[in-house]
Short mmCIF file of C-alpha atoms in Angstrom, two decimals:
data_model
loop_
_atom_site.label_atom_id
_atom_site.label_comp_id
_atom_site.label_asym_id
_atom_site.label_seq_id
_atom_site.Cartn_x
_atom_site.Cartn_y
_atom_site.Cartn_z
CA MET S 13 195.92 65.56 173.72
CA SER S 14 196.38 65.75 170.01
CA ALA S 15 193.74 67.95 168.46
CA ALA S 16 193.74 65.88 165.29
CA ALA S 17 193.23 62.59 167.10
CA GLY S 18 189.46 63.05 167.37
CA GLY S 19 189.01 63.53 163.65
CA ARG S 20 190.87 60.58 162.22
CA ASP S 21 190.93 58.12 165.02
CA GLY S 22 188.66 55.17 165.51
CA GLY S 23 188.35 53.14 162.30
CA THR S 24 185.95 50.47 163.54
CA LEU S 25 184.01 52.86 165.71
CA GLU S 26 183.82 55.40 162.92
CA ARG S 27 182.44 52.80 160.52
CA ALA S 28 179.88 51.65 163.08
CA LEU S 29 178.74 55.24 163.59
CA ARG S 30 178.42 55.95 159.89
CA GLY S 31 176.47 52.78 159.20
CA ASP S 32 176.82 50.58 156.12
CA ALA S 33 175.55 51.42 152.64
CA HIS S 34 172.25 49.65 153.25
CA GLU S 35 171.65 51.57 156.44
CA GLN S 36 172.58 54.85 154.76
CA ARG S 37 170.11 54.21 151.94
CA ARG S 38 167.39 53.30 154.41
CA GLN S 39 167.99 56.55 156.31
CA ARG S 40 167.96 58.61 153.09
CA GLU S 41 164.55 57.16 152.23
CA ALA S 42 163.28 57.83 155.74
CA ALA S 43 164.55 61.42 155.50
CA ALA S 44 162.84 61.92 152.13
CA GLN S 45 159.53 60.67 153.54
CA ALA S 46 159.84 62.81 156.65
CA ALA S 47 160.55 65.82 154.42
CA ARG S 48 157.46 65.12 152.28
CA ARG S 49 155.24 64.89 155.37
CA LEU S 50 156.79 68.09 156.67
CA SER S 51 156.15 70.03 153.44
CA GLU S 52 152.50 68.95 153.36
CA ARG S 53 152.12 69.93 157.02
CA ILE S 54 153.73 73.32 156.45
CA ALA S 55 151.29 73.97 153.62
CA ALA S 56 148.28 72.64 155.56
CA ASP S 57 149.14 74.78 158.60
CA GLY S 58 149.35 77.89 156.45
CA LEU S 59 153.05 78.41 157.16
CA ALA S 60 154.04 78.52 153.49
CA GLU S 61 153.59 81.65 151.43
CA VAL S 62 153.88 79.68 148.19
CA SER S 63 153.09 76.00 147.56
CA TYR S 64 153.91 74.33 144.28
CA ALA S 65 153.49 71.02 142.52
CA THR S 66 154.23 69.53 139.13
CA LEU S 67 151.02 68.66 137.27
CA ASP S 68 150.83 66.19 134.40
CA SER S 69 149.26 67.55 131.24
CA PRO S 70 149.07 66.73 127.53
CA LEU S 71 151.48 69.65 127.03
CA GLY S 72 154.06 68.19 129.38
CA PRO S 73 154.58 68.60 133.11
CA LEU S 74 153.40 72.01 134.33
CA LEU S 75 154.85 73.69 137.40
CA ALA S 76 151.95 75.29 139.26
CA ALA S 77 152.36 77.59 142.26
CA VAL S 78 149.66 78.96 144.56
CA THR S 79 149.65 81.57 147.31
CA PRO S 80 146.84 81.81 149.90
CA ARG S 81 145.12 84.11 147.36
CA GLY S 82 145.20 81.63 144.49
CA LEU S 83 147.13 80.46 141.44
CA VAL S 84 150.09 82.77 140.96
CA ARG S 85 152.24 80.93 138.42
CA LEU S 86 151.96 78.22 135.80
CA ALA S 87 155.11 77.31 133.92
CA TYR S 88 155.79 75.06 130.95
CA PRO S 89 158.72 72.66 131.28
CA ASP S 90 160.83 74.85 128.95
CA GLU S 91 161.27 77.20 131.88
CA HIS S 92 163.74 75.76 134.34
CA ALA S 93 161.90 74.92 137.58
CA ASP S 94 164.74 76.23 139.75
CA ALA S 95 164.68 79.57 137.95
CA VAL S 96 160.89 79.82 138.37
CA LEU S 97 161.09 79.01 142.09
CA GLU S 98 164.01 81.36 142.70
CA ARG S 99 162.07 84.17 141.08
CA LEU S 100 159.04 83.42 143.26
CA ALA S 101 161.32 83.39 146.31
CA ARG S 102 162.64 86.81 145.36
CA LEU S 103 159.34 88.41 144.37
CA ILE S 104 156.98 86.87 146.95
CA SER S 105 158.73 84.98 149.74
CA PRO S 106 161.35 82.25 150.14
CA ARG S 107 158.83 80.32 152.28
CA ILE S 108 158.08 77.98 149.38
CA VAL S 109 157.26 74.28 149.73
CA GLU S 110 156.31 71.48 147.38
CA ALA S 111 152.92 70.20 148.49
CA SER S 112 150.17 68.38 146.67
CA ALA S 113 146.98 69.27 148.57
CA PRO S 114 146.98 73.07 148.00
CA LEU S 115 147.08 72.41 144.25
CA ASP S 116 144.08 70.05 144.18
CA ARG S 117 141.67 72.61 142.77
CA VAL S 118 144.10 73.76 140.08
CA ARG S 119 144.88 70.16 139.13
CA ARG S 120 141.19 69.28 138.82
CA GLU S 121 140.21 72.27 136.71
CA LEU S 122 143.18 71.87 134.38
CA ASP S 123 142.44 68.15 133.96
CA GLU S 124 138.85 69.00 133.05
CA TYR S 125 140.00 71.70 130.63
CA PHE S 126 142.46 69.38 128.88
CA ALA S 127 139.77 66.70 128.65
CA GLY S 128 137.49 69.22 126.90
CA ARG S 129 135.02 69.23 129.79
CA ARG S 130 135.75 72.76 131.04
CA ARG S 131 135.47 76.04 129.14
CA THR S 132 136.03 78.59 131.91
CA PHE S 133 138.23 78.47 134.98
CA GLU S 134 136.72 79.18 138.37
CA LEU S 135 139.85 78.72 140.46
CA ALA S 136 141.11 81.63 142.56
CA GLN S 137 144.00 83.56 141.04
CA ASP S 138 146.71 85.81 142.37
CA TRP S 139 147.77 88.41 139.81
CA ARG S 140 150.43 90.06 141.96
CA LEU S 141 153.25 89.23 139.54
CA ILE S 142 151.50 91.21 136.80
CA GLY S 143 152.42 94.89 136.39
CA PRO S 144 149.83 97.68 135.83
CA PHE S 145 149.96 97.80 132.02
CA ALA S 146 150.10 94.00 131.70
CA LYS S 147 147.14 93.82 134.06
CA ARG S 148 145.00 95.80 131.59
CA VAL S 149 146.19 93.72 128.63
CA LEU S 150 145.73 90.39 130.41
CA GLY S 151 142.41 91.61 131.83
CA VAL S 152 141.14 92.05 128.27
CA THR S 153 142.65 88.69 127.30
CA TYR S 154 140.97 86.99 130.23
CA GLU S 155 137.57 87.98 128.78
CA ILE S 156 138.16 86.33 125.39
CA PRO S 157 135.76 83.38 125.48
CA TYR S 158 136.72 79.75 124.90
CA GLY S 159 136.98 79.15 121.16
CA GLY S 160 137.36 82.86 120.38
CA VAL S 161 140.42 84.84 119.29
CA LEU S 162 141.50 88.49 119.13
CA SER S 163 144.44 90.16 117.38
CA TYR S 164 147.24 91.90 119.23
CA ALA S 165 145.94 95.24 117.88
CA GLN S 166 142.42 94.53 119.13
CA VAL S 167 143.71 93.61 122.59
CA ALA S 168 145.83 96.77 122.71
CA ALA S 169 142.86 98.89 121.66
CA GLU S 170 140.56 97.33 124.22
CA ALA S 171 143.24 97.82 126.88
CA GLY S 172 143.07 101.54 126.07
CA SER S 173 146.37 101.80 124.20
CA PRO S 174 145.49 101.29 120.53
CA ARG S 175 148.99 102.13 119.32
CA ALA S 176 150.70 99.81 121.79
CA SER S 177 150.15 96.47 120.14
CA ARG S 178 153.86 95.63 120.40
CA ALA S 179 153.84 96.42 124.14
CA ALA S 180 150.65 94.37 124.41
CA GLY S 181 152.52 91.50 122.78
CA ASN S 182 155.27 91.79 125.38
CA ALA S 183 152.71 91.86 128.19
CA LEU S 184 151.13 88.70 126.79
CA GLY S 185 154.56 87.11 126.52
CA SER S 186 155.17 87.77 130.21
CA ASN S 187 151.86 86.17 131.27
CA PRO S 188 152.69 84.29 134.51
CA ILE S 189 149.53 82.15 134.33
CA PRO S 190 149.22 80.88 130.75
CA ILE S 191 146.25 78.67 129.77
CA VAL S 192 144.16 80.10 132.65
CA ILE S 193 144.77 83.65 131.40
CA PRO S 194 144.30 82.59 127.76
CA CYS S 195 147.03 84.51 125.97
CA HIS S 196 147.01 81.72 123.39
CA ARG S 197 143.76 83.28 122.09
CA VAL S 198 145.60 86.34 120.81
CA LEU S 199 146.84 86.02 117.21
CA ARG S 200 148.49 88.21 114.58
CA SER S 201 146.12 90.46 112.65
CA GLY S 202 146.31 88.32 109.49
CA GLY S 203 145.38 85.24 111.50
CA ALA S 204 148.95 83.95 111.77
CA LEU S 205 149.64 82.21 115.04
CA GLY S 206 152.22 84.65 116.47
CA GLY S 207 154.50 83.90 119.38
CA TYR S 208 153.78 81.99 122.55
CA GLY S 209 155.72 81.54 125.78
CA GLY S 210 155.24 77.78 125.61
CA GLY S 211 156.16 77.64 121.91
CA PRO S 212 153.90 77.85 118.82
CA GLN S 213 153.12 74.09 118.88
CA ARG S 214 151.46 74.40 122.27
CA LYS S 215 149.56 77.48 121.13
CA ARG S 216 148.24 75.57 118.13
CA TRP S 217 147.38 72.57 120.34
CA LEU S 218 145.34 74.75 122.71
CA LEU S 219 143.52 76.52 119.88
CA GLU S 220 142.70 73.17 118.26
CA LEU S 221 141.43 71.85 121.59
CA GLU S 222 139.13 74.86 121.79
CA GLY S 223 138.10 74.51 118.14
CA ALA S 224 139.26 78.09 117.48
CA LEU S 225 141.62 77.66 114.57
CA HIS S 226 138.97 77.22 111.88
CA ARG S 227 136.75 79.96 113.24
CA GLY S 228 139.69 82.32 113.44
CA ARG S 229 140.27 82.14 109.69
CA MET Q 21 163.68 87.39 166.86
CA LYS Q 22 162.79 88.24 170.44
CA GLN Q 23 159.04 87.72 170.37
CA ARG Q 24 159.01 83.91 170.28
CA PRO Q 25 160.15 81.80 173.23
CA PRO Q 26 162.15 79.21 171.22
CA ALA Q 27 164.06 81.98 169.47
CA PRO Q 28 165.95 80.64 166.47
CA PRO Q 29 169.71 80.95 166.84
CA PRO Q 30 171.38 83.95 165.26
CA VAL Q 31 172.35 83.30 161.70
CA PRO Q 32 176.10 82.82 161.37
CA PRO Q 33 177.52 85.58 159.20
CA GLY Q 34 178.81 84.31 155.90
CA PRO Q 35 180.48 85.79 152.88
CA PRO Q 36 178.17 87.45 150.37
CA GLY Q 37 176.75 84.77 148.16
CA PRO Q 38 173.69 83.74 146.21
CA PRO Q 39 170.30 84.79 147.59
CA VAL Q 40 168.48 82.58 150.08
CA PRO Q 41 167.12 79.58 148.13
CA PRO Q 42 163.44 78.63 148.12
CA PHE Q 43 162.73 76.81 151.40
CA GLN Q 44 161.99 73.52 149.63
CA ARG Q 45 165.49 73.54 148.10
CA PHE Q 46 167.00 74.21 151.54
CA LEU Q 47 164.98 71.31 152.99
CA ASP Q 48 166.00 69.00 150.13
CA ALA Q 49 169.66 69.92 150.54
CA HIS Q 50 169.86 69.35 154.31
CA ARG Q 51 167.17 66.81 155.16
CA ASP Q 52 169.56 63.81 155.09
CA THR Q 53 172.09 65.42 157.41
CA VAL Q 54 169.50 66.69 159.88
CA TRP Q 55 167.63 63.38 159.83
CA ARG Q 56 170.73 61.29 160.49
CA PHE Q 57 171.86 63.67 163.20
CA LEU Q 58 168.50 63.37 164.96
CA VAL Q 59 168.10 59.61 164.55
CA SER Q 60 171.53 59.18 166.11
CA SER Q 61 171.19 61.70 168.89
CA VAL Q 62 167.56 61.23 170.03
CA GLY Q 63 166.69 57.85 168.48
CA PRO Q 64 164.23 56.97 165.71
CA GLY Q 65 161.22 57.31 168.01
CA ASP Q 66 161.69 61.04 168.56
CA ALA Q 67 163.48 61.84 165.31
CA GLU Q 68 160.37 62.65 163.27
CA ASP Q 69 158.97 65.18 165.77
CA CYS Q 70 162.38 66.73 166.24
CA PHE Q 71 162.88 66.89 162.48
CA GLN Q 72 159.58 68.71 161.99
CA GLU Q 73 160.24 71.11 164.86
CA THR Q 74 163.73 71.85 163.57
CA PHE Q 75 162.62 72.74 160.07
CA ILE Q 76 159.53 74.63 161.19
CA ALA Q 77 161.71 76.79 163.47
CA ALA Q 78 164.00 77.31 160.46
CA LEU Q 79 161.02 78.22 158.29
CA ARG Q 80 159.88 80.89 160.75
CA ALA Q 81 163.28 82.57 160.72
CA TYR Q 82 163.91 81.87 157.05
CA PRO Q 83 162.97 85.19 155.39
CA ARG Q 84 165.36 87.01 157.77
CA LEU Q 85 168.37 84.97 156.61
CA ARG Q 86 171.18 86.91 155.04
CA PRO Q 87 172.39 85.85 151.61
CA GLY Q 88 175.49 83.69 151.87
CA SER Q 89 174.71 82.30 155.34
CA ASN Q 90 176.04 78.86 156.19
CA LEU Q 91 172.66 77.16 156.10
CA ARG Q 92 173.87 73.70 157.08
CA ALA Q 93 175.59 74.87 160.27
CA TRP Q 94 172.57 77.03 161.04
CA VAL Q 95 169.97 74.27 160.69
CA LEU Q 96 172.17 71.86 162.67
CA THR Q 97 172.37 74.43 165.47
CA ILE Q 98 168.59 74.31 165.63
CA ALA Q 99 168.58 70.50 165.46
CA HIS Q 100 171.20 70.31 168.22
CA ARG Q 101 169.02 72.50 170.47
CA LYS Q 102 165.92 70.43 169.72
CA SER Q 103 167.85 67.28 170.63
CA LEU Q 104 168.82 68.88 173.95
CA ASP Q 105 165.12 69.56 174.61
CA VAL Q 106 164.33 65.89 174.04
CA HIS Q 107 167.08 64.74 176.39
CA ARG Q 108 166.00 67.24 179.04
CA ALA Q 109 162.39 66.06 178.78
CA ARG Q 110 163.54 62.45 179.13
CA ALA Q 111 165.59 63.33 182.19
CA ARG Q 112 162.50 64.93 183.72
CA ARG Q 113 160.50 61.80 183.04
CA ALA Q 114 163.42 59.93 184.62
CA LEU Q 115 162.97 56.91 182.41
CA PRO Q 116 165.88 54.52 182.61
CA VAL Q 117 167.94 54.49 179.43
CA ALA Q 118 167.11 50.86 178.75
CA ASP Q 119 163.40 51.71 178.67
CA VAL Q 120 163.96 54.64 176.36
CA GLN Q 121 165.78 52.39 173.93
CA ALA Q 122 162.98 49.85 174.12
CA LEU Q 123 160.45 52.62 173.43
CA ASP Q 124 162.23 54.17 170.50
CA GLY Q 125 162.19 50.91 168.59
CA ARG Q 126 165.88 50.77 167.79
CA SER Q 127 166.17 47.48 169.61
CA ALA Q 128 163.16 46.05 167.79
CA GLY Q 129 164.43 43.01 165.98
CA THR Q 130 166.52 44.02 163.00
CA SER Q 131 169.57 45.69 164.50
CA SER Q 132 172.38 43.64 165.93
CA ALA Q 133 173.37 43.70 169.58
CA PRO Q 134 176.71 45.58 169.18
CA ASP Q 135 174.80 48.40 167.42
CA GLU Q 136 172.38 48.67 170.28
CA THR Q 137 175.22 48.96 172.74
CA LEU Q 138 176.91 51.61 170.64
CA TRP Q 139 173.80 53.76 170.15
CA GLY Q 140 172.81 53.38 173.77
CA ALA Q 141 176.26 54.68 174.68
CA VAL Q 142 175.97 57.57 172.20
CA GLU Q 143 172.69 58.64 173.80
CA GLU Q 144 174.26 58.46 177.24
CA LEU Q 145 177.12 60.80 176.36
CA PRO Q 146 176.99 64.35 177.74
CA ALA Q 147 175.11 66.59 175.29
CA ARG Q 148 178.08 68.39 173.75
CA GLN Q 149 180.09 65.18 173.27
CA ARG Q 150 177.10 63.41 171.79
CA SER Q 151 176.42 66.16 169.27
CA ALA Q 152 180.11 66.47 168.41
CA VAL Q 153 180.44 62.73 167.74
CA VAL Q 154 177.24 62.54 165.71
CA LEU Q 155 177.97 65.68 163.70
CA ARG Q 156 181.49 64.46 162.91
CA TYR Q 157 180.81 60.84 161.97
CA VAL Q 158 177.16 60.65 161.05
CA ALA Q 159 176.71 64.08 159.46
CA ASP Q 160 180.35 64.34 158.22
CA LEU Q 161 180.81 67.94 159.36
CA PRO Q 162 184.21 69.61 159.64
CA HIS Q 163 185.28 70.77 163.10
CA SER Q 164 184.57 74.42 162.34
CA GLU Q 165 180.91 73.68 161.56
CA ILE Q 166 180.57 71.37 164.57
CA ALA Q 167 181.75 74.28 166.71
CA GLN Q 168 179.18 76.57 165.08
CA ALA Q 169 176.36 74.08 165.50
CA ILE Q 170 176.95 73.40 169.18
CA GLY Q 171 177.97 76.97 169.94
CA CYS Q 172 181.54 76.63 171.18
CA SER Q 173 185.09 77.21 170.00
CA GLU Q 174 186.64 74.90 167.46
CA GLU Q 175 189.14 73.76 170.10
CA ALA Q 176 186.32 72.92 172.52
CA ALA Q 177 184.53 71.02 169.76
CA ARG Q 178 187.65 68.94 169.08
CA ARG Q 179 188.00 68.23 172.77
CA SER Q 180 184.34 67.16 173.13
CA LEU Q 181 184.67 64.93 170.10
CA HIS Q 182 187.83 63.33 171.47
CA GLU Q 183 186.34 62.75 174.92
CA GLY Q 184 183.18 61.29 173.39
CA LEU Q 185 185.17 58.91 171.22
CA VAL Q 186 187.28 57.74 174.14
CA LYS Q 187 184.13 56.79 176.05
CA LEU Q 188 182.54 55.08 173.07
CA ARG Q 189 185.66 53.11 172.31
CA LYS Q 190 185.59 51.67 175.80
CA VAL Q 191 182.01 50.55 175.29
CA VAL Q 192 182.60 49.10 171.83
CA SER Q 193 185.75 47.21 172.76
CA ALA Q 194 184.21 45.96 176.02
#
């Protein structure tokens, strides 16, 4: 028996087994639907350690990821989704699925916020990606009320490191949950906008939504 | 690995490579192949359950994967074993093949008669031949990965494939 015969033999039979283009497309669609049902089931059964979804927003599509503890990551489209997910896989667990239902609460509160109907977030959060120093800085930031602003120096001082305003700036820049942890409310001492992970235009947009830009001056 | 009854197969060693991708990326990359393998080897009626069981077994073992593993061969090993479970369960129920085909909906209307004959014959092949044929022609796997997935030598995989094709050709040309 020729070993190669099995691989190349059987033109008609081979074609029948592979199916025509129409059949192949039909099966690809069926596979995609089965995969979507599977991901939702994995999330619903608590088998995923991270669930994520892309949420529409006035600032562009946001990648939001939750763990059983709460919202762990919110990323602007400038960050490549694959890079964000690979980092989550490395730092938390590779058991990551795309599922809509676990993000319902996050989606609703963000929609309300963007529509101007919500001033504080009540959704559960998971701050495990935030290091000890950043936790103090972002803890202070989290308490800045809607419509208010602080300077980097003020945040550093309140975090207990008055001379560390540059380090505070870095901690704010590494905020894994922007908008919800409102690092956009921290400005330069003179009132200049300063940097923002999502870009200065988004920072301005958020501050205008909150009516903070005029008060800040 | 030993605590669960349907223990996932050992992960084939691979060269060092990129870290294990997020599970969703793994699912997206292999869903078509696994789906087509299952539709062809157990029929559309059981494919969805088998598909879910395959990937959930993979998910359980997933964090223990070594970087650089051959994920496609690995997930198809699981799918192959799930398909054997289905065929064993059918044998226990002792349902005639014709009834099984009627149940799984493949013969419902749209498909043409020669197709039915072919897929009926595929399902009737011995397990290793069936998986070899489906993995080669439906999932487009090279012989080395077919051997990995069904757990035999490459030579044995070629032989199973050849024997399966010989039987199918008789049915198709009949």
